[in-house]
Amino acid sequence: KTIGLVTTSLALHAPSQVAAAVKRYANLENYQVLISMIDENVHNGIKDSINELKSQLVDKVIINVPLETEYAEKIVADNTNVQCLFLDVDPYSSVFNVSFNPADGTRSSVKYLYELGHREIALLSGPDSSVSAKLRLKSWIETLDGYGLQPAAVVKGNWDAQSGYAGALQMLRSTPNFSAVLVANDQMALGVLSAFHQHQISIPGEKSVIGYDDTYESSFFHPALTTVSLDLDLQGKEAVRRILDSSHNDGERSSSILPARLVIRNSTG
Ligand code: IPT
């Protein structure tokens, strides 16, 4: 018995943690996992991956690739004999998904910084190709607006540490007076810490940094990273449970929305 997992690049820490969890929990249920990783052309890649899995008689597929609702719906419509469960779509979309609430972690981080007295808050977002990056950015901006604030800067990276490093340097050149930066994932936050260290900017003395994901490494960053914790292990577990429980004739498959919470460590003050 086999489940398919179509995933975005496993060079990224969050999706690799999810893949490990999917495999572990599927194995506990005596299922094997066939993993198909796509990177460049998302749309063709998904189509090829699903066809490949179908040819191996897989009829349950977990899809951890950022997808706009319309395209996710098209995948479901084009593959009626396959049960698809999505991990990176708008949680409120109509497709069967297990995802994280994009607002709770973003709101609590803005509130926390505001209460510490920060008013010049910069944003380092993920790429426009990512649904979750856009939802995080939107929620940060709306929450700041609720406090009567505009972001001190908005810069976009591509999730990896190098792009976080480059983004931080860009902020230091263009709008150096921010006192805190909200970063859309921990890998980019690692790059930000590195850029600040290189410029002898003390963290959190001069600038606070908040990450997002709480991947295993983030408590070992220097300083230990304050971040929004996503329980990626739980997401993998819940995805396996939900896809094994549902038969694809189920009309009413309700999605699961998992909570996110702020974990305060030493990169903020
Ligand atoms: C999302 C991560 O937060 C981000 O760091 C990056 O790895 C991205 O995935 C890759 O697509 S988590 C996802 C389940 C929304």
PDB file of C-alpha atoms and ligand atoms in Angstrom:
ATOM      1  CA  LYS A   1       0.000   0.000   0.000  1.00  0.00           C
ATOM      2  CA  THR A   2       1.412   3.327  -1.076  1.00  0.00           C
ATOM      3  CA  ILE A   3       0.738   7.052  -0.627  1.00  0.00           C
ATOM      4  CA  GLY A   4       2.259   9.625  -2.975  1.00  0.00           C
ATOM      5  CA  LEU A   5       3.894  12.859  -1.813  1.00  0.00           C
ATOM      6  CA  VAL A   6       4.465  15.568  -4.379  1.00  0.00           C
ATOM      7  CA  THR A   7       6.672  18.184  -2.779  1.00  0.00           C
ATOM      8  CA  THR A   8       8.413  21.437  -3.456  1.00  0.00           C
ATOM      9  CA  SER A   9      12.214  21.541  -3.040  1.00  0.00           C
ATOM     10  CA  LEU A  10      13.444  19.406  -0.155  1.00  0.00           C
ATOM     11  CA  ALA A  11      16.481  21.666   0.065  1.00  0.00           C
ATOM     12  CA  LEU A  12      14.115  23.872   2.097  1.00  0.00           C
ATOM     13  CA  HIS A  13      13.898  22.903   5.754  1.00  0.00           C
ATOM     14  CA  ALA A  14      10.136  23.119   6.300  1.00  0.00           C
ATOM     15  CA  PRO A  15       9.075  20.845   3.413  1.00  0.00           C
ATOM     16  CA  SER A  16      11.824  18.358   4.251  1.00  0.00           C
ATOM     17  CA  GLN A  17      10.592  18.192   7.845  1.00  0.00           C
ATOM     18  CA  VAL A  18       7.042  17.615   6.570  1.00  0.00           C
ATOM     19  CA  ALA A  19       8.227  14.870   4.197  1.00  0.00           C
ATOM     20  CA  ALA A  20      10.016  13.113   7.054  1.00  0.00           C
ATOM     21  CA  ALA A  21       6.843  13.249   9.145  1.00  0.00           C
ATOM     22  CA  VAL A  22       4.642  11.979   6.299  1.00  0.00           C
ATOM     23  CA  LYS A  23       6.950   9.033   5.797  1.00  0.00           C
ATOM     24  CA  ARG A  24       7.150   8.228   9.492  1.00  0.00           C
ATOM     25  CA  TYR A  25       3.403   8.282  10.115  1.00  0.00           C
ATOM     26  CA  ALA A  26       2.557   6.473   6.865  1.00  0.00           C
ATOM     27  CA  ASN A  27       5.013   3.723   7.759  1.00  0.00           C
ATOM     28  CA  LEU A  28       3.333   3.354  11.152  1.00  0.00           C
ATOM     29  CA  GLU A  29       0.106   2.623   9.244  1.00  0.00           C
ATOM     30  CA  ASN A  30       1.962   0.143   7.025  1.00  0.00           C
ATOM     31  CA  TYR A  31       1.983   2.431   4.004  1.00  0.00           C
ATOM     32  CA  GLN A  32       5.003   3.221   1.850  1.00  0.00           C
ATOM     33  CA  VAL A  33       5.565   6.769   0.589  1.00  0.00           C
ATOM     34  CA  LEU A  34       6.639   7.535  -2.967  1.00  0.00           C
ATOM     35  CA  ILE A  35       8.126  11.024  -3.051  1.00  0.00           C
ATOM     36  CA  SER A  36       8.208  13.124  -6.177  1.00  0.00           C
ATOM     37  CA  MET A  37      10.031  16.440  -5.842  1.00  0.00           C
ATOM     38  CA  ILE A  38       9.445  19.278  -8.251  1.00  0.00           C
ATOM     39  CA  ASP A  39      11.308  22.548  -8.394  1.00  0.00           C
ATOM     40  CA  GLU A  40      11.259  24.679 -11.511  1.00  0.00           C
ATOM     41  CA  ASN A  41       8.062  24.688 -13.531  1.00  0.00           C
ATOM     42  CA  VAL A  42       5.465  24.007 -10.837  1.00  0.00           C
ATOM     43  CA  HIS A  43       2.458  23.435 -13.076  1.00  0.00           C
ATOM     44  CA  ASN A  44       3.991  20.961 -15.555  1.00  0.00           C
ATOM     45  CA  GLY A  45       5.936  19.389 -12.725  1.00  0.00           C
ATOM     46  CA  ILE A  46       2.820  18.572 -10.722  1.00  0.00           C
ATOM     47  CA  LYS A  47       1.073  17.106 -13.734  1.00  0.00           C
ATOM     48  CA  ASP A  48       4.031  14.862 -14.554  1.00  0.00           C
ATOM     49  CA  SER A  49       4.450  13.834 -10.932  1.00  0.00           C
ATOM     50  CA  ILE A  50       0.813  12.858 -10.515  1.00  0.00           C
ATOM     51  CA  ASN A  51       0.845  10.912 -13.785  1.00  0.00           C
ATOM     52  CA  GLU A  52       3.988   9.116 -12.697  1.00  0.00           C
ATOM     53  CA  LEU A  53       2.398   8.216  -9.343  1.00  0.00           C
ATOM     54  CA  LYS A  54      -0.791   7.063 -11.095  1.00  0.00           C
ATOM     55  CA  SER A  55       1.227   4.786 -13.350  1.00  0.00           C
ATOM     56  CA  GLN A  56       2.485   3.155 -10.156  1.00  0.00           C
ATOM     57  CA  LEU A  57      -1.152   2.690  -9.065  1.00  0.00           C
ATOM     58  CA  VAL A  58      -1.009   5.293  -6.304  1.00  0.00           C
ATOM     59  CA  ASP A  59      -4.473   6.732  -5.666  1.00  0.00           C
ATOM     60  CA  LYS A  60      -3.826   8.947  -2.625  1.00  0.00           C
ATOM     61  CA  VAL A  61      -1.521  11.903  -3.086  1.00  0.00           C
ATOM     62  CA  ILE A  62      -0.430  14.562  -0.593  1.00  0.00           C
ATOM     63  CA  ILE A  63       0.652  17.730  -2.411  1.00  0.00           C
ATOM     64  CA  ASN A  64       3.021  20.113  -0.601  1.00  0.00           C
ATOM     65  CA  VAL A  65       3.500  22.667  -3.344  1.00  0.00           C
ATOM     66  CA  PRO A  66       2.309  26.287  -3.147  1.00  0.00           C
ATOM     67  CA  LEU A  67      -0.797  26.476  -5.321  1.00  0.00           C
ATOM     68  CA  GLU A  68      -3.375  29.130  -6.048  1.00  0.00           C
ATOM     69  CA  THR A  69      -6.907  27.871  -5.327  1.00  0.00           C
ATOM     70  CA  GLU A  70      -7.892  27.868  -8.987  1.00  0.00           C
ATOM     71  CA  TYR A  71      -5.000  25.651  -9.975  1.00  0.00           C
ATOM     72  CA  ALA A  72      -5.509  23.275  -7.044  1.00  0.00           C
ATOM     73  CA  GLU A  73      -9.162  22.911  -8.099  1.00  0.00           C
ATOM     74  CA  LYS A  74      -8.017  22.119 -11.630  1.00  0.00           C
ATOM     75  CA  ILE A  75      -5.736  19.349 -10.355  1.00  0.00           C
ATOM     76  CA  VAL A  76      -8.664  17.828  -8.464  1.00  0.00           C
ATOM     77  CA  ALA A  77     -10.917  18.051 -11.531  1.00  0.00           C
ATOM     78  CA  ASP A  78      -8.268  16.527 -13.825  1.00  0.00           C
ATOM     79  CA  ASN A  79      -7.578  13.585 -11.521  1.00  0.00           C
ATOM     80  CA  THR A  80     -10.963  12.278 -10.442  1.00  0.00           C
ATOM     81  CA  ASN A  81      -9.610   8.807  -9.655  1.00  0.00           C
ATOM     82  CA  VAL A  82      -6.983  10.167  -7.264  1.00  0.00           C
ATOM     83  CA  GLN A  83      -7.593  11.503  -3.766  1.00  0.00           C
ATOM     84  CA  CYS A  84      -5.591  14.749  -3.442  1.00  0.00           C
ATOM     85  CA  LEU A  85      -4.818  16.473  -0.149  1.00  0.00           C
ATOM     86  CA  PHE A  86      -3.074  19.848  -0.269  1.00  0.00           C
ATOM     87  CA  LEU A  87      -0.653  21.270   2.311  1.00  0.00           C
ATOM     88  CA  ASP A  88       0.168  24.651   0.805  1.00  0.00           C
ATOM     89  CA  VAL A  89      -3.022  26.324  -0.382  1.00  0.00           C
ATOM     90  CA  ASP A  90      -5.252  29.011   1.076  1.00  0.00           C
ATOM     91  CA  PRO A  91      -6.708  27.234   4.155  1.00  0.00           C
ATOM     92  CA  TYR A  92     -10.152  28.590   3.313  1.00  0.00           C
ATOM     93  CA  SER A  93     -10.134  27.309  -0.273  1.00  0.00           C
ATOM     94  CA  SER A  94     -12.572  24.591  -1.306  1.00  0.00           C
ATOM     95  CA  VAL A  95      -9.948  21.869  -1.834  1.00  0.00           C
ATOM     96  CA  PHE A  96      -9.205  19.212   0.788  1.00  0.00           C
ATOM     97  CA  ASN A  97      -6.275  20.610   2.813  1.00  0.00           C
ATOM     98  CA  VAL A  98      -4.345  20.467   6.066  1.00  0.00           C
ATOM     99  CA  SER A  99      -2.718  23.835   6.585  1.00  0.00           C
ATOM    100  CA  PHE A 100      -1.769  26.446   9.137  1.00  0.00           C
ATOM    101  CA  ASN A 101      -3.764  29.472  10.115  1.00  0.00           C
ATOM    102  CA  PRO A 102      -1.802  32.268   8.396  1.00  0.00           C
ATOM    103  CA  ALA A 103      -3.018  34.961  10.791  1.00  0.00           C
ATOM    104  CA  ASP A 104      -2.382  33.812  14.345  1.00  0.00           C
ATOM    105  CA  GLY A 105       1.427  33.789  14.260  1.00  0.00           C
ATOM    106  CA  THR A 106       1.665  36.993  12.274  1.00  0.00           C
ATOM    107  CA  ARG A 107      -0.730  38.860  14.563  1.00  0.00           C
ATOM    108  CA  SER A 108       0.947  37.735  17.761  1.00  0.00           C
ATOM    109  CA  SER A 109       4.400  38.712  16.472  1.00  0.00           C
ATOM    110  CA  VAL A 110       3.311  42.225  15.535  1.00  0.00           C
ATOM    111  CA  LYS A 111       1.498  42.616  18.858  1.00  0.00           C
ATOM    112  CA  TYR A 112       4.550  41.405  20.775  1.00  0.00           C
ATOM    113  CA  LEU A 113       6.892  43.846  18.993  1.00  0.00           C
ATOM    114  CA  TYR A 114       4.425  46.684  19.442  1.00  0.00           C
ATOM    115  CA  GLU A 115       4.182  46.029  23.160  1.00  0.00           C
ATOM    116  CA  LEU A 116       7.986  46.020  23.407  1.00  0.00           C
ATOM    117  CA  GLY A 117       7.829  49.551  21.984  1.00  0.00           C
ATOM    118  CA  HIS A 118       8.839  48.891  18.363  1.00  0.00           C
ATOM    119  CA  ARG A 119       7.321  51.277  15.823  1.00  0.00           C
ATOM    120  CA  GLU A 120       9.717  50.934  12.861  1.00  0.00           C
ATOM    121  CA  ILE A 121       9.095  47.359  11.783  1.00  0.00           C
ATOM    122  CA  ALA A 122      10.486  46.032   8.489  1.00  0.00           C
ATOM    123  CA  LEU A 123       9.110  43.012   6.628  1.00  0.00           C
ATOM    124  CA  LEU A 124      11.103  40.369   4.785  1.00  0.00           C
ATOM    125  CA  SER A 125       8.551  38.379   2.840  1.00  0.00           C
ATOM    126  CA  GLY A 126       8.776  35.095   0.935  1.00  0.00           C
ATOM    127  CA  PRO A 127       8.427  34.888  -2.857  1.00  0.00           C
ATOM    128  CA  ASP A 128       5.315  36.016  -4.756  1.00  0.00           C
ATOM    129  CA  SER A 129       5.013  32.495  -6.148  1.00  0.00           C
ATOM    130  CA  SER A 130       4.068  31.273  -2.664  1.00  0.00           C
ATOM    131  CA  VAL A 131       0.487  31.465  -1.444  1.00  0.00           C
ATOM    132  CA  SER A 132       1.574  31.282   2.194  1.00  0.00           C
ATOM    133  CA  ALA A 133       4.164  34.023   1.724  1.00  0.00           C
ATOM    134  CA  LYS A 134       1.460  36.312   0.383  1.00  0.00           C
ATOM    135  CA  LEU A 135      -0.954  35.442   3.219  1.00  0.00           C
ATOM    136  CA  ARG A 136       1.737  36.115   5.854  1.00  0.00           C
ATOM    137  CA  LEU A 137       2.633  39.446   4.275  1.00  0.00           C
ATOM    138  CA  LYS A 138      -1.004  40.482   4.044  1.00  0.00           C
ATOM    139  CA  SER A 139      -1.640  39.620   7.684  1.00  0.00           C
ATOM    140  CA  TRP A 140       1.485  41.486   8.904  1.00  0.00           C
ATOM    141  CA  ILE A 141       0.448  44.598   6.970  1.00  0.00           C
ATOM    142  CA  GLU A 142      -3.161  44.437   8.202  1.00  0.00           C
ATOM    143  CA  THR A 143      -2.051  43.988  11.798  1.00  0.00           C
ATOM    144  CA  LEU A 144       0.451  46.863  11.582  1.00  0.00           C
ATOM    145  CA  ASP A 145      -2.312  48.978  10.079  1.00  0.00           C
ATOM    146  CA  GLY A 146      -4.510  48.144  13.080  1.00  0.00           C
ATOM    147  CA  TYR A 147      -1.837  49.800  15.243  1.00  0.00           C
ATOM    148  CA  GLY A 148      -1.697  52.769  12.890  1.00  0.00           C
ATOM    149  CA  LEU A 149       1.698  51.687  11.497  1.00  0.00           C
ATOM    150  CA  GLN A 150       3.120  51.269   8.005  1.00  0.00           C
ATOM    151  CA  PRO A 151       5.960  48.788   7.434  1.00  0.00           C
ATOM    152  CA  ALA A 152       9.375  50.507   7.612  1.00  0.00           C
ATOM    153  CA  ALA A 153      10.381  48.488   4.515  1.00  0.00           C
ATOM    154  CA  VAL A 154       9.106  45.516   2.520  1.00  0.00           C
ATOM    155  CA  VAL A 155      11.677  43.274   0.848  1.00  0.00           C
ATOM    156  CA  LYS A 156      11.134  39.877  -0.787  1.00  0.00           C
ATOM    157  CA  GLY A 157      13.367  36.829  -0.627  1.00  0.00           C
ATOM    158  CA  ASN A 158      13.044  33.305  -2.025  1.00  0.00           C
ATOM    159  CA  TRP A 159      13.039  31.392   1.328  1.00  0.00           C
ATOM    160  CA  ASP A 160      16.747  30.526   1.428  1.00  0.00           C
ATOM    161  CA  ALA A 161      19.361  31.979   3.811  1.00  0.00           C
ATOM    162  CA  GLN A 162      21.262  33.739   1.031  1.00  0.00           C
ATOM    163  CA  SER A 163      18.159  35.712   0.058  1.00  0.00           C
ATOM    164  CA  GLY A 164      17.590  36.698   3.686  1.00  0.00           C
ATOM    165  CA  TYR A 165      21.159  37.924   3.899  1.00  0.00           C
ATOM    166  CA  ALA A 166      20.764  39.942   0.687  1.00  0.00           C
ATOM    167  CA  GLY A 167      17.386  41.296   1.855  1.00  0.00           C
ATOM    168  CA  ALA A 168      18.844  42.492   5.158  1.00  0.00           C
ATOM    169  CA  LEU A 169      21.715  44.275   3.380  1.00  0.00           C
ATOM    170  CA  GLN A 170      19.210  45.972   1.100  1.00  0.00           C
ATOM    171  CA  MET A 171      17.208  47.196   4.117  1.00  0.00           C
ATOM    172  CA  LEU A 172      20.370  48.453   5.832  1.00  0.00           C
ATOM    173  CA  ARG A 173      21.235  50.471   2.722  1.00  0.00           C
ATOM    174  CA  SER A 174      17.788  51.887   1.977  1.00  0.00           C
ATOM    175  CA  THR A 175      15.980  52.266   5.339  1.00  0.00           C
ATOM    176  CA  PRO A 176      18.515  51.611   8.118  1.00  0.00           C
ATOM    177  CA  ASN A 177      16.408  52.989  10.965  1.00  0.00           C
ATOM    178  CA  PHE A 178      14.061  50.057  11.508  1.00  0.00           C
ATOM    179  CA  SER A 179      14.252  48.527  14.980  1.00  0.00           C
ATOM    180  CA  ALA A 180      12.792  45.102  14.185  1.00  0.00           C
ATOM    181  CA  VAL A 181      12.308  42.816  11.218  1.00  0.00           C
ATOM    182  CA  LEU A 182       9.633  40.194  10.706  1.00  0.00           C
ATOM    183  CA  VAL A 183      10.963  37.439   8.456  1.00  0.00           C
ATOM    184  CA  ALA A 184       8.719  34.951   6.623  1.00  0.00           C
ATOM    185  CA  ASN A 185      10.858  31.910   7.488  1.00  0.00           C
ATOM    186  CA  ASP A 186      13.752  30.793   9.691  1.00  0.00           C
ATOM    187  CA  GLN A 187      16.208  30.144   6.852  1.00  0.00           C
ATOM    188  CA  MET A 188      15.948  33.762   5.671  1.00  0.00           C
ATOM    189  CA  ALA A 189      16.144  34.887   9.320  1.00  0.00           C
ATOM    190  CA  LEU A 190      19.459  33.043   9.595  1.00  0.00           C
ATOM    191  CA  GLY A 191      20.741  35.148   6.684  1.00  0.00           C
ATOM    192  CA  VAL A 192      19.471  38.298   8.412  1.00  0.00           C
ATOM    193  CA  LEU A 193      21.320  37.422  11.636  1.00  0.00           C
ATOM    194  CA  SER A 194      24.484  36.888   9.607  1.00  0.00           C
ATOM    195  CA  ALA A 195      24.168  40.260   7.826  1.00  0.00           C
ATOM    196  CA  PHE A 196      23.584  42.070  11.146  1.00  0.00           C
ATOM    197  CA  HIS A 197      26.555  40.340  12.792  1.00  0.00           C
ATOM    198  CA  GLN A 198      28.742  41.370   9.882  1.00  0.00           C
ATOM    199  CA  HIS A 199      27.674  45.000  10.377  1.00  0.00           C
ATOM    200  CA  GLN A 200      28.202  44.812  14.147  1.00  0.00           C
ATOM    201  CA  ILE A 201      24.515  45.431  14.764  1.00  0.00           C
ATOM    202  CA  SER A 202      23.599  43.923  18.103  1.00  0.00           C
ATOM    203  CA  ILE A 203      20.614  41.596  18.278  1.00  0.00           C
ATOM    204  CA  PRO A 204      18.313  42.329  20.007  1.00  0.00           C
ATOM    205  CA  GLY A 205      20.007  45.495  21.378  1.00  0.00           C
ATOM    206  CA  GLU A 206      19.771  47.432  18.117  1.00  0.00           C
ATOM    207  CA  LYS A 207      17.477  45.273  16.015  1.00  0.00           C
ATOM    208  CA  SER A 208      15.062  42.489  16.879  1.00  0.00           C
ATOM    209  CA  VAL A 209      14.450  39.586  14.513  1.00  0.00           C
ATOM    210  CA  ILE A 210      11.452  37.230  14.370  1.00  0.00           C
ATOM    211  CA  GLY A 211      11.451  34.178  12.111  1.00  0.00           C
ATOM    212  CA  TYR A 212       8.710  31.813  10.995  1.00  0.00           C
ATOM    213  CA  ASP A 213       8.475  27.970  10.950  1.00  0.00           C
ATOM    214  CA  ASP A 214      10.421  26.994  14.094  1.00  0.00           C
ATOM    215  CA  THR A 215      12.358  24.347  12.196  1.00  0.00           C
ATOM    216  CA  TYR A 216      14.593  22.183  14.393  1.00  0.00           C
ATOM    217  CA  GLU A 217      17.673  24.391  13.969  1.00  0.00           C
ATOM    218  CA  SER A 218      16.204  27.753  14.959  1.00  0.00           C
ATOM    219  CA  SER A 219      16.831  27.402  18.683  1.00  0.00           C
ATOM    220  CA  PHE A 220      20.547  26.876  17.841  1.00  0.00           C
ATOM    221  CA  PHE A 221      20.896  30.109  15.852  1.00  0.00           C
ATOM    222  CA  HIS A 222      22.871  32.883  17.531  1.00  0.00           C
ATOM    223  CA  PRO A 223      21.021  34.399  19.261  1.00  0.00           C
ATOM    224  CA  ALA A 224      18.376  31.689  19.585  1.00  0.00           C
ATOM    225  CA  LEU A 225      15.596  32.769  17.255  1.00  0.00           C
ATOM    226  CA  THR A 226      12.217  34.087  18.345  1.00  0.00           C
ATOM    227  CA  THR A 227       9.898  32.600  15.739  1.00  0.00           C
ATOM    228  CA  VAL A 228       6.390  31.563  14.799  1.00  0.00           C
ATOM    229  CA  SER A 229       6.146  27.884  15.499  1.00  0.00           C
ATOM    230  CA  LEU A 230       4.434  25.655  12.936  1.00  0.00           C
ATOM    231  CA  ASP A 231       4.079  22.085  14.133  1.00  0.00           C
ATOM    232  CA  LEU A 232       5.320  20.566  10.860  1.00  0.00           C
ATOM    233  CA  ASP A 233       5.432  17.100  12.374  1.00  0.00           C
ATOM    234  CA  LEU A 234       1.757  17.419  13.269  1.00  0.00           C
ATOM    235  CA  GLN A 235       0.964  18.644   9.755  1.00  0.00           C
ATOM    236  CA  GLY A 236       2.544  15.491   8.301  1.00  0.00           C
ATOM    237  CA  LYS A 237       0.770  13.281  10.826  1.00  0.00           C
ATOM    238  CA  GLU A 238      -2.609  14.919  10.288  1.00  0.00           C
ATOM    239  CA  ALA A 239      -2.198  14.742   6.499  1.00  0.00           C
ATOM    240  CA  VAL A 240      -1.568  10.993   6.640  1.00  0.00           C
ATOM    241  CA  ARG A 241      -4.464  10.429   9.030  1.00  0.00           C
ATOM    242  CA  ARG A 242      -6.897  12.489   6.972  1.00  0.00           C
ATOM    243  CA  ILE A 243      -5.982  11.005   3.604  1.00  0.00           C
ATOM    244  CA  LEU A 244      -6.163   7.443   4.920  1.00  0.00           C
ATOM    245  CA  ASP A 245      -9.521   8.105   6.599  1.00  0.00           C
ATOM    246  CA  SER A 246     -11.209   9.561   3.560  1.00  0.00           C
ATOM    247  CA  SER A 247     -12.471   7.661   0.577  1.00  0.00           C
ATOM    248  CA  HIS A 248     -12.656   9.760  -2.527  1.00  0.00           C
ATOM    249  CA  ASN A 249     -16.407   9.495  -2.839  1.00  0.00           C
ATOM    250  CA  ASP A 250     -16.745  11.510   0.354  1.00  0.00           C
ATOM    251  CA  GLY A 251     -18.659  14.611  -0.572  1.00  0.00           C
ATOM    252  CA  GLU A 252     -17.932  16.326   2.717  1.00  0.00           C
ATOM    253  CA  ARG A 253     -14.230  16.302   3.342  1.00  0.00           C
ATOM    254  CA  SER A 254     -13.564  19.046   5.807  1.00  0.00           C
ATOM    255  CA  SER A 255     -10.108  20.525   5.899  1.00  0.00           C
ATOM    256  CA  SER A 256      -7.976  20.944   9.030  1.00  0.00           C
ATOM    257  CA  ILE A 257      -6.531  24.293   9.984  1.00  0.00           C
ATOM    258  CA  LEU A 258      -3.673  23.972  12.446  1.00  0.00           C
ATOM    259  CA  PRO A 259      -2.695  26.752  14.869  1.00  0.00           C
ATOM    260  CA  ALA A 260       0.609  28.646  14.861  1.00  0.00           C
ATOM    261  CA  ARG A 261       2.108  30.293  17.921  1.00  0.00           C
ATOM    262  CA  LEU A 262       4.887  32.703  18.746  1.00  0.00           C
ATOM    263  CA  VAL A 263       7.900  31.180  20.541  1.00  0.00           C
ATOM    264  CA  ILE A 264       9.945  33.837  22.316  1.00  0.00           C
ATOM    265  CA  ARG A 265      13.707  33.238  22.482  1.00  0.00           C
ATOM    266  CA  ASN A 266      16.660  35.639  22.462  1.00  0.00           C
ATOM    267  CA  SER A 267      16.533  37.521  19.145  1.00  0.00           C
ATOM    268  CA  THR A 268      13.903  39.986  20.330  1.00  0.00           C
ATOM    269  CA  GLY A 269      13.804  42.620  23.031  1.00  0.00           C
TER     270      GLY A 269
HETATM  271  C1  IPT B   1       6.457  27.027   4.052  1.00  0.00           C
HETATM  272  C2  IPT B   1       7.565  27.452   4.984  1.00  0.00           C
HETATM  273  O1  IPT B   1       7.052  28.276   5.986  1.00  0.00           O
HETATM  274  C3  IPT B   1       8.647  28.185   4.231  1.00  0.00           C
HETATM  275  O2  IPT B   1       9.745  28.330   5.070  1.00  0.00           O
HETATM  276  C4  IPT B   1       9.058  27.476   2.950  1.00  0.00           C
HETATM  277  O3  IPT B   1       9.840  26.345   3.286  1.00  0.00           O
HETATM  278  C5  IPT B   1       7.837  27.072   2.157  1.00  0.00           C
HETATM  279  O4  IPT B   1       6.945  26.306   2.946  1.00  0.00           O
HETATM  280  C6  IPT B   1       8.208  26.246   0.950  1.00  0.00           C
HETATM  281  O5  IPT B   1       7.136  26.190   0.075  1.00  0.00           O
HETATM  282  S1  IPT B   1       5.399  25.980   5.015  1.00  0.00           S
HETATM  283  C7  IPT B   1       4.111  25.517   3.954  1.00  0.00           C
HETATM  284  C8  IPT B   1       3.398  24.332   4.528  1.00  0.00           C
HETATM  285  C9  IPT B   1       3.146  26.631   3.841  1.00  0.00           C
END
